[in-house]
Short mmCIF file of C-alpha atoms and ligand atoms in Angstrom, two decimals:
data_model
loop_
_atom_site.label_atom_id
_atom_site.label_comp_id
_atom_site.label_asym_id
_atom_site.label_seq_id
_atom_site.Cartn_x
_atom_site.Cartn_y
_atom_site.Cartn_z
CA MET A 1 -140.85 205.98 -32.68
CA LYS A 2 -140.50 205.07 -36.11
CA THR A 3 -141.96 208.28 -37.27
CA PHE A 4 -138.59 209.79 -36.61
CA GLU A 5 -136.12 207.35 -37.65
CA SER A 6 -133.12 207.81 -40.56
CA ILE A 7 -133.93 205.40 -43.57
CA THR A 8 -131.65 204.96 -46.21
CA ILE A 9 -132.92 204.57 -50.35
CA ASN A 10 -129.64 203.98 -52.79
CA ASN A 11 -127.60 207.11 -51.83
CA MET A 12 -129.91 209.18 -50.19
CA THR A 13 -130.51 209.14 -46.25
CA LEU A 14 -133.69 210.77 -45.36
CA LYS A 15 -134.11 211.88 -41.48
CA ASN A 16 -137.89 210.71 -40.84
CA ARG A 17 -140.02 208.66 -42.81
CA ILE A 18 -142.70 211.33 -44.12
CA VAL A 19 -142.57 212.30 -47.50
CA MET A 20 -144.77 215.59 -49.15
CA ALA A 21 -146.81 213.86 -51.73
CA PRO A 22 -146.63 215.42 -55.10
CA MET A 23 -149.53 217.68 -55.65
CA CYS A 24 -149.40 220.02 -58.54
CA MET A 25 -150.10 223.69 -57.27
CA TYR A 26 -151.19 225.27 -61.23
CA GLU A 27 -148.55 228.17 -60.32
CA ALA A 28 -146.02 228.10 -62.87
CA ASP A 29 -146.35 230.11 -65.73
CA ASN A 30 -147.93 229.11 -69.14
CA LEU A 31 -144.49 227.87 -70.17
CA GLY A 32 -143.70 225.48 -67.28
CA PHE A 33 -141.16 227.42 -65.39
CA VAL A 34 -140.70 227.77 -61.40
CA GLN A 35 -141.95 230.65 -59.61
CA PRO A 36 -141.71 232.95 -56.19
CA PHE A 37 -144.84 230.98 -55.32
CA HIS A 38 -142.59 227.36 -55.35
CA LEU A 39 -139.93 228.96 -53.70
CA VAL A 40 -141.61 229.45 -50.83
CA HIS A 41 -143.94 226.74 -50.67
CA TYR A 42 -141.85 223.62 -50.80
CA PRO A 43 -138.81 225.05 -48.79
CA THR A 44 -141.97 225.73 -45.89
CA ARG A 45 -142.62 222.04 -46.04
CA ALA A 46 -138.44 221.69 -45.33
CA TYR A 47 -138.42 223.81 -42.29
CA GLY A 48 -141.31 221.98 -41.00
CA GLY A 49 -139.48 218.93 -40.88
CA VAL A 50 -140.60 217.28 -44.10
CA GLY A 51 -137.53 214.27 -44.51
CA LEU A 52 -138.51 213.92 -48.37
CA ILE A 53 -140.58 216.53 -50.36
CA ILE A 54 -141.98 214.83 -54.22
CA THR A 55 -142.47 217.77 -56.09
CA GLU A 56 -145.75 217.91 -58.46
CA ALA A 57 -146.09 216.23 -61.69
CA THR A 58 -143.36 217.65 -63.79
CA ALA A 59 -143.98 217.48 -67.19
CA VAL A 60 -141.11 216.04 -69.49
CA GLU A 61 -143.03 217.10 -72.64
CA SER A 62 -144.80 220.30 -73.22
CA ARG A 63 -148.33 218.38 -74.61
CA GLY A 64 -147.38 215.70 -71.00
CA ARG A 65 -149.05 218.62 -69.21
CA ILE A 66 -151.77 217.84 -66.68
CA SER A 67 -152.57 221.88 -66.76
CA SER A 68 -151.22 224.86 -68.70
CA ARG A 69 -149.85 225.60 -65.40
CA ASP A 70 -147.63 222.93 -64.45
CA LEU A 71 -143.95 222.68 -64.02
CA GLY A 72 -142.09 221.93 -67.15
CA ILE A 73 -138.74 219.89 -67.02
CA TRP A 74 -138.52 219.51 -71.12
CA ASP A 75 -136.21 221.93 -72.09
CA ASP A 76 -132.98 223.33 -70.73
CA LYS A 77 -134.28 226.86 -70.25
CA HIS A 78 -136.33 224.67 -66.85
CA ILE A 79 -132.87 224.14 -65.41
CA THR A 80 -132.22 227.24 -63.85
CA GLY A 81 -135.25 228.03 -62.23
CA LEU A 82 -135.39 224.50 -60.93
CA THR A 83 -131.86 224.53 -59.32
CA SER A 84 -132.92 227.70 -57.51
CA LEU A 85 -136.15 225.68 -55.81
CA VAL A 86 -133.78 222.75 -55.54
CA GLU A 87 -131.35 224.60 -53.11
CA SER A 88 -133.87 226.43 -51.74
CA VAL A 89 -135.25 223.23 -50.05
CA HIS A 90 -132.01 221.87 -49.30
CA ARG A 91 -130.69 225.07 -47.66
CA ALA A 92 -133.74 224.04 -45.44
CA GLY A 93 -133.25 220.86 -44.49
CA ALA A 94 -134.88 218.20 -46.47
CA LYS A 95 -133.78 215.85 -49.73
CA ILE A 96 -136.08 216.68 -52.91
CA GLY A 97 -137.46 214.74 -55.86
CA ILE A 98 -138.75 215.09 -58.82
CA GLN A 99 -141.85 213.62 -60.10
CA LEU A 100 -141.15 212.85 -63.95
CA ALA A 101 -144.68 213.42 -65.82
CA HIS A 102 -146.77 212.45 -69.05
CA ALA A 103 -150.71 213.14 -68.91
CA GLY A 104 -151.03 211.63 -72.41
CA ARG A 105 -155.05 211.86 -73.10
CA LYS A 106 -155.09 213.57 -69.63
CA CYS A 107 -153.83 216.28 -71.20
CA ASN A 108 -155.62 219.90 -70.19
CA ALA A 109 -153.02 222.17 -71.47
CA PHE A 110 -154.02 224.80 -73.69
CA ASN A 111 -153.80 223.94 -77.33
CA GLU A 112 -151.56 220.69 -76.66
CA PRO A 113 -152.32 217.76 -78.90
CA LEU A 114 -153.35 214.84 -76.76
CA ILE A 115 -151.43 211.49 -77.18
CA SER A 116 -152.47 207.94 -75.83
CA PRO A 117 -151.46 204.14 -76.52
CA SER A 118 -155.01 204.07 -78.39
CA ALA A 119 -157.29 206.82 -79.22
CA VAL A 120 -160.02 206.83 -76.88
CA LEU A 121 -161.48 209.36 -75.13
CA PHE A 122 -161.07 209.67 -71.02
CA ASN A 123 -164.40 211.83 -71.12
CA SER A 124 -165.90 214.48 -72.17
CA ASP A 125 -163.49 217.03 -70.46
CA TYR A 126 -160.80 216.46 -73.03
CA THR A 127 -160.09 216.15 -76.75
CA PRO A 128 -159.94 212.91 -78.30
CA PRO A 129 -156.08 211.68 -77.98
CA LYS A 130 -154.33 210.79 -81.10
CA GLU A 131 -153.13 206.77 -81.28
CA MET A 132 -149.04 206.80 -80.57
CA SER A 133 -147.24 205.78 -83.74
CA ILE A 134 -143.68 203.88 -82.95
CA LEU A 135 -142.09 207.19 -83.00
CA ASP A 136 -144.35 208.94 -80.73
CA ILE A 137 -143.27 206.10 -77.96
CA LYS A 138 -139.59 207.05 -78.95
CA THR A 139 -139.63 210.12 -78.71
CA VAL A 140 -141.45 209.83 -75.34
CA ILE A 141 -139.04 207.80 -73.82
CA ASP A 142 -136.58 210.16 -75.03
CA ALA A 143 -138.22 213.17 -73.28
CA PHE A 144 -137.98 210.67 -69.78
CA ARG A 145 -134.78 210.05 -70.46
CA ASN A 146 -133.55 213.96 -70.91
CA GLY A 147 -135.74 214.61 -68.25
CA ALA A 148 -133.97 212.59 -65.96
CA LYS A 149 -130.53 214.19 -67.59
CA ARG A 150 -131.55 217.41 -66.72
CA ALA A 151 -133.02 216.36 -63.25
CA LYS A 152 -129.35 215.10 -62.57
CA LEU A 153 -127.73 218.00 -63.45
CA ILE A 154 -129.90 220.46 -61.50
CA GLY A 155 -129.22 218.29 -58.48
CA TYR A 156 -132.46 216.48 -57.33
CA ASP A 157 -132.25 213.58 -54.77
CA LEU A 158 -134.40 211.34 -55.96
CA ILE A 159 -136.31 210.78 -59.35
CA GLU A 160 -139.85 209.54 -58.95
CA ILE A 161 -141.66 208.49 -62.40
CA HIS A 162 -145.57 209.08 -62.49
CA GLY A 163 -147.32 205.51 -63.53
CA ALA A 164 -150.46 206.36 -61.96
CA HIS A 165 -153.63 207.85 -62.08
CA GLY A 166 -154.40 207.25 -65.40
CA TYR A 167 -151.30 209.38 -66.88
CA LEU A 168 -149.41 208.18 -69.99
CA ILE A 169 -147.66 205.52 -68.29
CA ASN A 170 -150.78 204.22 -66.70
CA GLN A 171 -152.64 204.37 -70.35
CA PHE A 172 -150.33 201.88 -71.43
CA LEU A 173 -150.50 199.34 -68.59
CA SER A 174 -153.82 199.03 -68.58
CA PRO A 175 -156.22 196.99 -70.38
CA LEU A 176 -158.71 199.54 -69.86
CA THR A 177 -156.96 202.23 -71.93
CA ASN A 178 -154.65 200.37 -74.47
CA TYR A 179 -156.11 198.24 -76.86
CA ARG A 180 -152.63 198.33 -79.17
CA ASP A 181 -152.09 195.06 -81.25
CA ASP A 182 -148.46 195.94 -81.71
CA GLU A 183 -145.42 195.17 -79.30
CA TYR A 184 -146.73 197.46 -76.65
CA GLY A 185 -150.42 196.51 -76.08
CA GLY A 186 -152.14 192.97 -75.58
CA SER A 187 -150.54 190.69 -72.86
CA ALA A 188 -149.26 192.19 -69.78
CA GLU A 189 -145.88 192.00 -70.91
CA ASN A 190 -146.33 194.00 -73.74
CA ARG A 191 -148.25 196.74 -71.78
CA ARG A 192 -145.62 196.94 -69.78
CA ARG A 193 -143.06 197.53 -72.23
CA PHE A 194 -143.24 201.01 -72.40
CA LEU A 195 -143.13 201.57 -68.78
CA ASN A 196 -139.92 199.02 -68.85
CA GLU A 197 -137.73 201.19 -71.49
CA ILE A 198 -138.58 204.56 -69.94
CA ILE A 199 -136.88 202.86 -66.80
CA ASP A 200 -133.99 201.42 -68.52
CA ALA A 201 -133.49 204.84 -70.73
CA ILE A 202 -133.88 206.95 -67.28
CA ARG A 203 -131.13 204.83 -65.75
CA GLU A 204 -128.97 205.19 -68.53
CA VAL A 205 -128.13 208.65 -67.21
CA TRP A 206 -129.32 208.07 -63.38
CA GLU A 207 -127.97 205.99 -60.88
CA GLY A 208 -129.47 207.61 -57.93
CA PRO A 209 -132.75 206.64 -55.99
CA LEU A 210 -135.34 205.74 -58.62
CA CYS A 211 -139.23 205.44 -57.27
CA LEU A 212 -141.88 204.42 -59.28
CA ARG A 213 -145.78 205.65 -58.57
CA LEU A 214 -148.21 203.39 -59.21
CA SER A 215 -152.26 202.63 -59.28
CA ALA A 216 -151.89 199.43 -57.42
CA GLU A 217 -155.70 198.96 -58.14
CA GLU A 218 -158.10 200.37 -60.83
CA TYR A 219 -161.50 200.10 -59.50
CA ALA A 220 -162.77 198.70 -62.56
CA GLU A 221 -163.97 195.94 -63.99
CA GLY A 222 -161.51 194.36 -66.67
CA GLY A 223 -158.37 196.95 -65.12
CA ASN A 224 -155.34 196.02 -63.58
CA HIS A 225 -156.44 195.29 -59.77
CA ILE A 226 -153.59 194.35 -57.01
CA GLU A 227 -152.55 190.84 -58.31
CA ASP A 228 -151.68 192.45 -61.80
CA THR A 229 -149.95 194.97 -60.15
CA LEU A 230 -147.75 192.44 -58.03
CA ASN A 231 -146.96 190.80 -61.17
CA LEU A 232 -145.79 193.81 -62.63
CA ILE A 233 -143.38 195.09 -60.21
CA ASP A 234 -141.94 191.17 -59.81
CA THR A 235 -140.66 192.14 -63.48
CA LEU A 236 -139.11 195.58 -61.72
CA LYS A 237 -136.79 194.38 -59.05
CA GLN A 238 -133.32 195.24 -59.80
CA GLN A 239 -133.74 198.62 -61.63
CA VAL A 240 -136.58 200.49 -59.01
CA ASP A 241 -135.41 201.39 -55.03
CA LEU A 242 -138.88 202.39 -53.79
CA LEU A 243 -142.70 202.10 -54.95
CA ASN A 244 -145.09 204.69 -54.41
CA ILE A 245 -148.63 203.37 -54.00
CA SER A 246 -151.79 205.17 -55.03
CA SER A 247 -154.61 203.89 -56.74
CA GLY A 248 -157.26 204.99 -58.94
CA GLY A 249 -157.49 207.75 -61.82
CA VAL A 250 -157.78 205.45 -65.26
CA VAL A 251 -161.05 205.87 -65.80
CA PRO A 252 -163.55 207.83 -64.47
CA VAL A 253 -165.27 205.66 -61.78
CA LYS A 254 -166.08 206.44 -57.81
CA PHE A 255 -164.64 204.34 -55.35
CA ASP A 256 -164.62 203.97 -51.51
CA VAL A 257 -161.79 206.66 -49.74
CA TYR A 258 -161.30 206.76 -46.28
CA PRO A 259 -158.05 206.73 -44.07
CA GLY A 260 -155.68 204.98 -44.78
CA TYR A 261 -157.61 203.21 -47.77
CA GLN A 262 -154.79 201.94 -49.71
CA MET A 263 -152.46 200.61 -46.76
CA GLU A 264 -153.60 197.18 -47.36
CA LEU A 265 -152.55 197.46 -51.06
CA ALA A 266 -148.92 198.97 -49.77
CA LYS A 267 -148.70 196.21 -47.60
CA LYS A 268 -149.25 193.48 -49.85
CA ILE A 269 -146.35 194.96 -52.36
CA ARG A 270 -144.33 195.63 -48.99
CA GLN A 271 -143.82 192.10 -48.88
CA LYS A 272 -142.81 191.46 -52.20
CA GLY A 273 -139.35 193.06 -50.65
CA TYR A 274 -139.69 196.45 -51.73
CA LEU A 275 -139.39 199.86 -50.24
CA VAL A 276 -142.97 200.91 -50.08
CA LEU A 277 -143.98 204.59 -49.77
CA GLY A 278 -148.00 204.72 -48.72
CA GLY A 279 -150.63 206.65 -47.65
CA GLY A 280 -153.72 208.55 -48.49
CA LEU A 281 -155.95 210.65 -46.48
CA LEU A 282 -153.90 210.25 -43.38
CA THR A 283 -154.19 213.65 -41.22
CA ASN A 284 -152.78 212.76 -37.38
CA PRO A 285 -149.31 211.37 -36.57
CA SER A 286 -150.47 207.94 -34.85
CA GLU A 287 -151.84 207.09 -38.34
CA VAL A 288 -148.54 207.20 -39.53
CA GLU A 289 -147.09 205.88 -36.54
CA LYS A 290 -149.48 203.11 -36.98
CA TYR A 291 -148.93 202.35 -40.70
CA LEU A 292 -145.10 202.18 -40.38
CA ASN A 293 -145.20 199.62 -37.07
CA ASN A 294 -147.43 197.51 -38.70
CA GLU A 295 -145.33 196.89 -41.84
CA SER A 296 -147.72 198.32 -44.13
CA ALA A 297 -145.12 201.21 -45.55
CA ASP A 298 -141.24 202.22 -45.13
CA LEU A 299 -142.29 205.95 -45.37
CA ILE A 300 -145.29 207.65 -45.09
CA PHE A 301 -147.03 210.24 -47.88
CA LEU A 302 -148.65 213.28 -46.65
CA GLY A 303 -151.09 215.30 -49.29
CA ARG A 304 -153.28 217.29 -48.51
CA ILE A 305 -152.85 217.97 -44.21
CA LEU A 306 -149.35 219.61 -45.38
CA LEU A 307 -151.24 222.40 -47.42
CA LYS A 308 -153.04 222.79 -44.13
CA ASN A 309 -150.33 222.56 -42.26
CA PRO A 310 -146.93 222.95 -43.36
CA TYR A 311 -145.62 222.08 -39.75
CA PHE A 312 -147.56 218.83 -39.12
CA VAL A 313 -144.14 217.27 -38.79
CA LEU A 314 -142.75 219.17 -36.16
CA GLN A 315 -145.98 219.40 -34.05
CA ALA A 316 -145.87 215.31 -34.09
CA ALA A 317 -142.33 215.77 -32.65
CA ASP A 318 -143.41 218.13 -29.71
CA GLU A 319 -146.00 215.97 -29.40
CA ALA A 320 -143.96 212.83 -29.18
CA ASN A 321 -141.45 215.21 -26.53
CA ARG A 322 -139.07 214.94 -29.25
CA LYS A 323 -137.87 218.66 -29.06
CA ASP A 324 -134.41 217.94 -30.06
CA LEU A 325 -136.43 217.61 -33.26
CA ILE A 326 -137.70 221.41 -33.54
CA ILE A 327 -135.62 223.36 -35.76
CA LYS A 328 -133.24 226.41 -33.73
CA PRO A 329 -135.32 229.56 -34.94
CA TYR A 330 -139.21 228.13 -34.26
CA GLU A 331 -138.08 226.64 -30.59
CA ARG A 332 -139.92 229.50 -28.68
CA GLY A 333 -143.03 228.48 -30.55
CA PHE A 334 -143.17 225.01 -29.03
C1 FMN B 401 -153.77 219.58 -55.00
C2 FMN B 401 -153.53 217.91 -55.45
C3 FMN B 401 -152.48 217.87 -56.40
C4 FMN B 401 -152.32 216.77 -56.57
N1 FMN B 401 -151.39 216.54 -57.76
C5 FMN B 401 -150.28 215.34 -58.07
C6 FMN B 401 -149.39 214.95 -58.93
O1 FMN B 401 -149.15 216.27 -59.21
N2 FMN B 401 -148.87 213.80 -58.79
C7 FMN B 401 -149.73 212.85 -58.28
O2 FMN B 401 -148.96 211.72 -58.27
N3 FMN B 401 -150.55 212.89 -57.21
C8 FMN B 401 -150.89 214.04 -56.92
N4 FMN B 401 -152.41 214.53 -56.35
C9 FMN B 401 -152.66 213.09 -55.35
C10 FMN B 401 -151.25 213.15 -54.06
O3 FMN B 401 -150.59 213.14 -54.45
C11 FMN B 401 -151.92 211.99 -53.07
O4 FMN B 401 -151.77 210.69 -53.27
C12 FMN B 401 -153.51 212.28 -52.47
O5 FMN B 401 -153.60 213.68 -52.64
C13 FMN B 401 -153.72 211.60 -51.38
O6 FMN B 401 -153.08 211.89 -49.93
P1 FMN B 401 -153.58 212.83 -49.12
O7 FMN B 401 -154.90 212.19 -48.71
O8 FMN B 401 -152.89 212.53 -48.15
O9 FMN B 401 -153.84 214.24 -49.71
C14 FMN B 401 -152.34 215.62 -56.12
C15 FMN B 401 -153.61 215.73 -54.81
C16 FMN B 401 -153.96 217.04 -54.53
C17 FMN B 401 -154.98 217.17 -53.34
#
């Protein structure tokens, strides 16, 4: 089965094609520090057979947190806890990636100022954001560079840039949230400048596997659609090793979701010659295998099903008669 085939991305070899999707757990303390919860939660999924774990959105600035209880990497003080986390996942046999994130106008952390390319509110749950000055832009780009530097020191196997779900990078990319008339707004080329400069900054300090998560479709009139995303990724070729394809979240609109609802988007992007990580509402091993076999994606992310069942991969291996993949201490359970 393709699900259990290894794959190499840049200098990282994964034992299988199943990736734990980044999911905020809201279990850090109010200053972004790793807690005992994280040191159980993530290694459990690693012992459960997941090849790569991408941990929850981790803020590169305190004002970049989605909530007050997000993990942070904006300070050297975060390094010790994150190092324990990385070591705990490595000991449990998986690779680990960090999702570097900035919430921008979707920051719900206590007492933090909101920033965004333009001073436009997401909805009434948030306070109005301030339009970013050029200095703010440079400061955030530096924060991504510093986050990547720390991630390297800590020993992460992969860095994922959170460019999806309507957070800060996505706010620059989308015409629905970026009304700037300087070099960071207006044309598609200007709107992607912030992302490009973040990628350049990270690449100054990180040679390893770099993944970019995008909302490939914004499901709103006047927003980015798959054609715009295909144009965007044409400009990224040399610097990004993997694209994690998601959708939505830029503006508060409802859209249809069903198992595999993002796989057509993933497939179109993969046809451009990228390694692609796809998923969304997948809950059983046959779906995972189907989307790998029909070449929609090279890797499949699983989110909520891994919250419900950390042993999803071991069970899939058992069902596929691959007892050799069950880790020794758990053999008698299968
Ligand atoms: C509790 C929860 C927290 C999430 N947090 C993040 C996050 O930090 N970063 C991110 O890119 N996506 C986040 N997502 C989206 C997931 O990564 C994933 O794309 C989504 O849940 C769809 O996959 P699923 O149907 O397999 O759960 C989150 C989803 C859930 C359910």
